[in-house]
């Protein structure tokens, strides 16, 4: 059905109010905030306001939904509502904001339908705090899954890890615990720690898990290489010991979550339908396991927004691959790419010198 004259008037005023809400952003930042549907790659260097974009993008998703471009008025909207919005546009009084936002919303997401993943607890905490300030609603802000990769995965595992043969009250082993188990396994296998340095072995197992390689896959890949064959023996026995102790290491948290989703269609379907919007910060620092995880979570709606700097990766030493950014457009054929180039952190003198 074609929009009526009322629809067109209402949609025009609504669009103007939403644009007014984000008027402090620059053109490229606004473009990224408005592009809520479908896959989006935001290439953002240091100081370009990427966190601001993420915050405002979530606000747009939660407050307005597809209100910016929707050509229709809500079914229940009246002429009085249109008059109110028209007056609000010219005189946006703070006490009228809540009603205006309600009248401008079209199919908004619920807070728990948004997952925003970052790398550090500090970044996740900043995201939640700024979101709470911007939304003015502590409950709504806390319902958004604004977490690190590991915290998000832990929430999933605590609920479903029994499907992997673990109890929900599993223990998380730190590096010292991990080294102790590895050392004990090596003793059982009569392997000399001078030849098979425990930390080297730990690193090889960790990298295998970053690549989602099970002990069986690692053994197949190691065939013909004596050192790696022995490490595969350690890896296999290490996994048995960890399961016996009902324990996971730091790398398991992501790997086990991916395996859980891949091997349990009903769990995968639940989280794919739960999260209408998936946002990932510092995408250039993701490894293969993190890449697969986010791809799985976004597999239904494909409303995935990743933010990264294609010139910078600080986690290459632990398996991060810039290829995840470079292949984004191949993975998502209808992906949109937006580059944030205006720097708000450095002075012009510094930028000119750079």
XYZ file of C-alpha atoms in Angstrom:
354
model
C 0.000 0.000 0.000
C 1.299 3.419 -0.934
C 1.986 5.882 1.916
C -0.796 8.387 2.530
C -0.269 12.154 2.776
C -0.364 11.758 6.552
C 2.277 9.030 6.346
C 4.554 11.221 4.249
C 4.190 14.241 6.562
C 4.760 12.089 9.643
C 7.790 10.306 8.124
C 9.369 13.615 7.100
C 9.043 15.142 10.582
C 10.237 11.919 12.207
C 13.305 11.825 9.963
C 14.122 15.449 10.794
C 13.901 14.744 14.546
C 16.140 11.663 14.274
C 18.674 13.618 12.204
C 18.552 16.376 14.820
C 19.359 13.801 17.519
C 22.608 12.835 15.754
C 23.504 16.254 14.334
C 26.722 16.548 16.378
C 28.310 13.670 14.443
C 30.188 14.242 11.202
C 28.811 13.006 7.867
C 30.603 9.644 7.858
C 29.787 8.961 11.505
C 26.106 9.654 10.836
C 26.184 7.391 7.800
C 27.489 4.554 9.992
C 24.901 5.250 12.694
C 22.028 5.265 10.188
C 23.136 2.043 8.431
C 21.491 -0.351 10.875
C 20.431 -3.193 8.565
C 22.732 -5.668 6.864
C 26.500 -6.207 7.132
C 28.611 -3.101 7.735
C 32.394 -2.687 7.914
C 33.570 0.523 9.570
C 37.243 1.255 8.956
C 38.288 3.614 11.723
C 41.732 4.787 12.693
C 42.738 5.916 16.179
C 40.924 9.036 17.332
C 38.199 8.887 14.679
C 35.365 8.503 17.198
C 34.590 4.827 16.634
C 33.289 4.286 20.183
C 31.017 7.296 19.743
C 29.713 5.734 16.537
C 29.085 2.389 18.248
C 27.209 4.073 21.106
C 25.047 6.182 18.798
C 24.410 3.244 16.489
C 23.043 1.241 19.438
C 20.942 4.249 20.507
C 19.478 4.485 17.000
C 18.697 0.758 16.971
C 17.044 0.842 20.425
C 15.307 4.218 20.237
C 14.253 4.570 16.611
C 14.618 1.216 14.845
C 13.982 1.852 11.140
C 12.246 5.165 11.853
C 14.712 7.167 9.760
C 13.744 5.662 6.401
C 10.371 4.067 7.075
C 7.811 5.792 4.800
C 4.848 5.050 7.065
C 3.453 6.466 10.279
C 2.623 4.033 13.105
C -0.866 2.546 12.737
C -1.946 4.197 15.971
C -0.530 7.693 15.226
C -2.944 10.642 15.223
C -2.975 14.208 13.921
C -2.274 15.332 17.493
C 0.855 13.163 17.497
C 2.018 14.727 14.246
C 1.376 18.219 15.650
C 3.344 17.334 18.789
C 6.334 16.142 16.714
C 6.193 19.228 14.516
C 6.329 21.483 17.566
C 9.054 19.336 19.172
C 11.214 19.687 16.060
C 11.366 23.462 16.470
C 11.416 23.441 20.283
C 12.868 20.143 21.600
C 12.177 20.558 25.297
C 13.879 17.890 27.459
C 10.636 17.028 29.250
C 9.076 16.098 25.891
C 11.930 13.871 24.702
C 10.511 10.556 25.949
C 7.196 11.034 24.132
C 8.956 12.253 20.982
C 11.221 9.205 20.935
C 8.212 6.928 21.400
C 6.435 8.603 18.469
C 9.569 8.312 16.303
C 10.201 4.626 16.958
C 9.483 2.043 14.249
C 10.356 -1.598 14.957
C 13.054 -0.778 17.551
C 15.134 -3.622 18.970
C 14.905 -4.607 22.608
C 18.156 -4.100 24.597
C 18.780 -7.854 25.006
C 18.629 -8.274 21.206
C 21.889 -6.346 20.820
C 25.342 -7.817 21.463
C 28.382 -5.532 21.326
C 31.672 -7.395 21.706
C 35.042 -5.860 22.440
C 38.437 -7.091 23.646
C 39.153 -5.635 27.061
C 37.123 -5.306 30.242
C 37.989 -1.615 30.259
C 36.548 -1.104 26.766
C 33.421 -3.106 27.616
C 32.935 -1.134 30.833
C 33.330 2.177 28.985
C 30.805 1.032 26.398
C 28.239 0.149 29.086
C 28.811 3.366 31.053
C 28.508 5.613 28.005
C 25.472 3.681 26.830
C 23.798 4.116 30.204
C 24.515 7.858 30.151
C 23.225 8.235 26.582
C 20.095 6.137 27.091
C 19.361 7.544 30.549
C 18.186 4.073 31.509
C 20.444 1.864 33.620
C 18.231 -1.206 33.217
C 18.134 -0.958 29.414
C 21.885 -0.329 29.179
C 22.686 -3.344 31.378
C 20.430 -5.576 29.255
C 22.574 -4.951 26.174
C 25.244 -7.654 25.880
C 28.182 -5.217 25.969
C 30.929 -7.657 26.901
C 34.344 -8.981 26.005
C 34.480 -12.102 23.843
C 35.220 -14.228 26.892
C 32.471 -12.789 29.100
C 29.859 -13.237 26.367
C 30.994 -16.828 25.789
C 30.972 -17.577 29.506
C 27.325 -16.502 29.725
C 26.473 -18.923 26.924
C 28.582 -21.757 28.343
C 27.204 -21.508 31.886
C 23.759 -22.138 30.424
C 24.537 -24.901 27.922
C 27.929 -26.435 28.743
C 26.264 -29.655 29.903
C 25.819 -30.431 26.189
C 29.615 -30.662 26.024
C 29.819 -33.011 29.002
C 30.776 -30.367 31.596
C 28.931 -29.168 34.687
C 27.748 -25.550 34.667
C 29.916 -24.873 37.733
C 33.104 -25.567 35.776
C 36.387 -24.044 36.941
C 38.456 -21.697 34.804
C 42.176 -22.469 34.933
C 44.711 -19.669 34.672
C 48.137 -20.011 33.032
C 49.750 -21.441 36.185
C 47.023 -24.081 36.527
C 47.379 -24.883 32.853
C 51.147 -25.263 33.146
C 50.731 -27.584 36.128
C 48.393 -29.885 34.188
C 50.658 -29.831 31.107
C 53.702 -30.672 33.240
C 51.906 -33.595 34.902
C 50.754 -34.908 31.525
C 54.326 -34.745 30.208
C 55.535 -36.762 33.200
C 52.935 -39.449 32.469
C 54.073 -39.532 28.844
C 57.776 -39.646 29.861
C 58.597 -36.492 27.911
C 61.669 -34.471 28.932
C 60.717 -30.852 29.816
C 64.110 -29.734 28.478
C 63.141 -31.005 25.039
C 59.461 -30.160 25.343
C 59.407 -26.854 27.168
C 55.993 -26.620 28.902
C 55.486 -22.991 27.866
C 56.253 -23.802 24.232
C 53.781 -26.676 24.379
C 51.179 -24.426 26.013
C 51.628 -21.879 23.247
C 51.199 -24.499 20.520
C 48.014 -25.845 22.121
C 46.705 -22.315 22.584
C 47.281 -21.476 18.906
C 45.592 -24.735 17.919
C 42.521 -23.746 19.912
C 42.535 -20.283 18.327
C 42.266 -22.141 15.004
C 39.513 -24.419 16.416
C 41.715 -27.500 16.027
C 40.643 -30.413 18.217
C 43.308 -32.909 19.406
C 42.281 -35.260 16.580
C 42.650 -32.503 13.954
C 45.944 -31.380 15.447
C 47.271 -34.964 15.331
C 46.333 -35.294 11.665
C 48.024 -31.990 10.878
C 51.148 -32.976 12.861
C 51.703 -36.308 11.065
C 55.343 -36.726 10.057
C 56.670 -34.056 12.436
C 58.032 -35.804 15.566
C 57.888 -32.757 17.849
C 54.331 -31.816 16.865
C 53.215 -35.440 17.054
C 54.332 -35.530 20.698
C 52.607 -32.211 21.350
C 49.425 -33.712 19.891
C 49.752 -36.555 22.435
C 50.090 -33.973 25.210
C 47.117 -32.018 23.854
C 44.900 -35.120 23.758
C 45.790 -36.154 27.304
C 45.558 -32.560 28.543
C 41.965 -32.355 27.318
C 41.111 -35.587 29.136
C 42.594 -34.257 32.377
C 40.734 -30.964 32.029
C 37.418 -32.706 31.484
C 38.053 -34.971 34.480
C 38.639 -31.856 36.598
C 35.597 -30.112 35.033
C 37.858 -27.229 34.061
C 38.321 -24.968 31.039
C 41.312 -22.817 30.183
C 41.166 -19.307 28.749
C 41.285 -20.529 25.137
C 38.547 -23.096 25.765
C 36.036 -20.393 26.611
C 35.750 -19.297 22.987
C 36.569 -22.616 21.311
C 34.025 -24.598 23.358
C 31.356 -21.961 22.666
C 31.962 -22.262 18.929
C 31.843 -26.079 19.107
C 28.666 -25.845 21.193
C 26.965 -23.686 18.557
C 28.243 -25.734 15.627
C 27.155 -29.068 17.078
C 23.819 -28.068 18.624
C 21.465 -26.545 16.028
C 18.779 -25.678 18.577
C 21.234 -23.648 20.691
C 22.603 -21.920 17.602
C 19.093 -21.070 16.435
C 18.227 -19.641 19.856
C 21.161 -17.186 19.883
C 20.886 -16.326 16.192
C 17.259 -15.312 16.735
C 18.006 -13.648 20.062
C 20.609 -11.250 18.663
C 19.090 -9.065 15.949
C 22.221 -6.925 15.918
C 25.844 -8.020 16.368
C 28.552 -5.372 16.789
C 32.270 -6.152 17.080
C 34.940 -3.619 18.030
C 38.656 -3.922 17.140
C 37.848 -6.473 14.439
C 41.434 -6.411 13.171
C 42.444 -8.135 16.408
C 40.094 -11.106 16.049
C 41.531 -14.576 15.526
C 39.904 -17.398 13.591
C 37.822 -18.708 16.515
C 36.455 -15.214 17.247
C 35.710 -14.706 13.559
C 33.718 -17.958 13.414
C 31.891 -17.094 16.643
C 30.651 -13.720 15.392
C 29.740 -15.212 12.002
C 27.624 -17.859 13.730
C 25.826 -15.372 15.984
C 25.017 -13.106 13.027
C 24.056 -15.985 10.757
C 20.287 -15.387 10.760
C 19.718 -11.627 10.483
C 23.201 -10.770 9.139
C 22.915 -7.400 10.863
C 26.604 -7.463 11.737
C 28.674 -4.321 12.196
C 32.424 -4.681 12.647
C 34.770 -1.817 13.461
C 38.470 -2.078 12.796
C 41.656 -0.407 11.638
C 43.104 -2.157 8.593
C 46.512 -0.602 9.372
C 46.794 -1.800 12.950
C 46.678 -5.098 14.806
C 48.226 -5.512 18.249
C 47.333 -9.187 18.735
C 49.015 -10.823 15.744
C 51.284 -12.690 18.163
C 48.269 -14.610 19.474
C 46.604 -15.445 16.190
C 44.858 -12.216 15.208
C 44.556 -11.926 11.466
C 43.894 -8.819 9.388
C 42.403 -11.218 6.828
C 39.133 -11.085 8.782
C 38.743 -7.445 7.753
C 40.054 -7.947 4.231
C 37.666 -10.829 3.526
C 34.577 -9.206 5.089
C 33.191 -8.042 1.749
C 33.740 -11.506 0.258
C 31.905 -13.147 3.133
C 28.987 -10.705 2.997
C 28.266 -9.878 -0.629
C 25.984 -6.927 0.154
C 28.312 -5.444 2.778
C 28.638 -1.683 3.050
C 32.022 -0.134 3.883
C 32.386 3.230 5.635
C 35.738 4.798 6.448
C 36.023 7.251 9.356
C 38.930 9.514 8.500
C 38.459 12.611 10.641
C 40.801 12.472 13.637
C 39.585 14.015 16.895
C 42.494 12.928 19.081
C 45.599 14.390 17.396
C 46.332 17.992 16.542
C 46.694 19.016 12.909
C 50.439 19.504 13.455
C 50.802 15.854 14.494
C 48.646 14.673 11.595
C 50.661 16.721 9.087
C 53.907 15.294 10.445
C 52.510 11.752 10.279
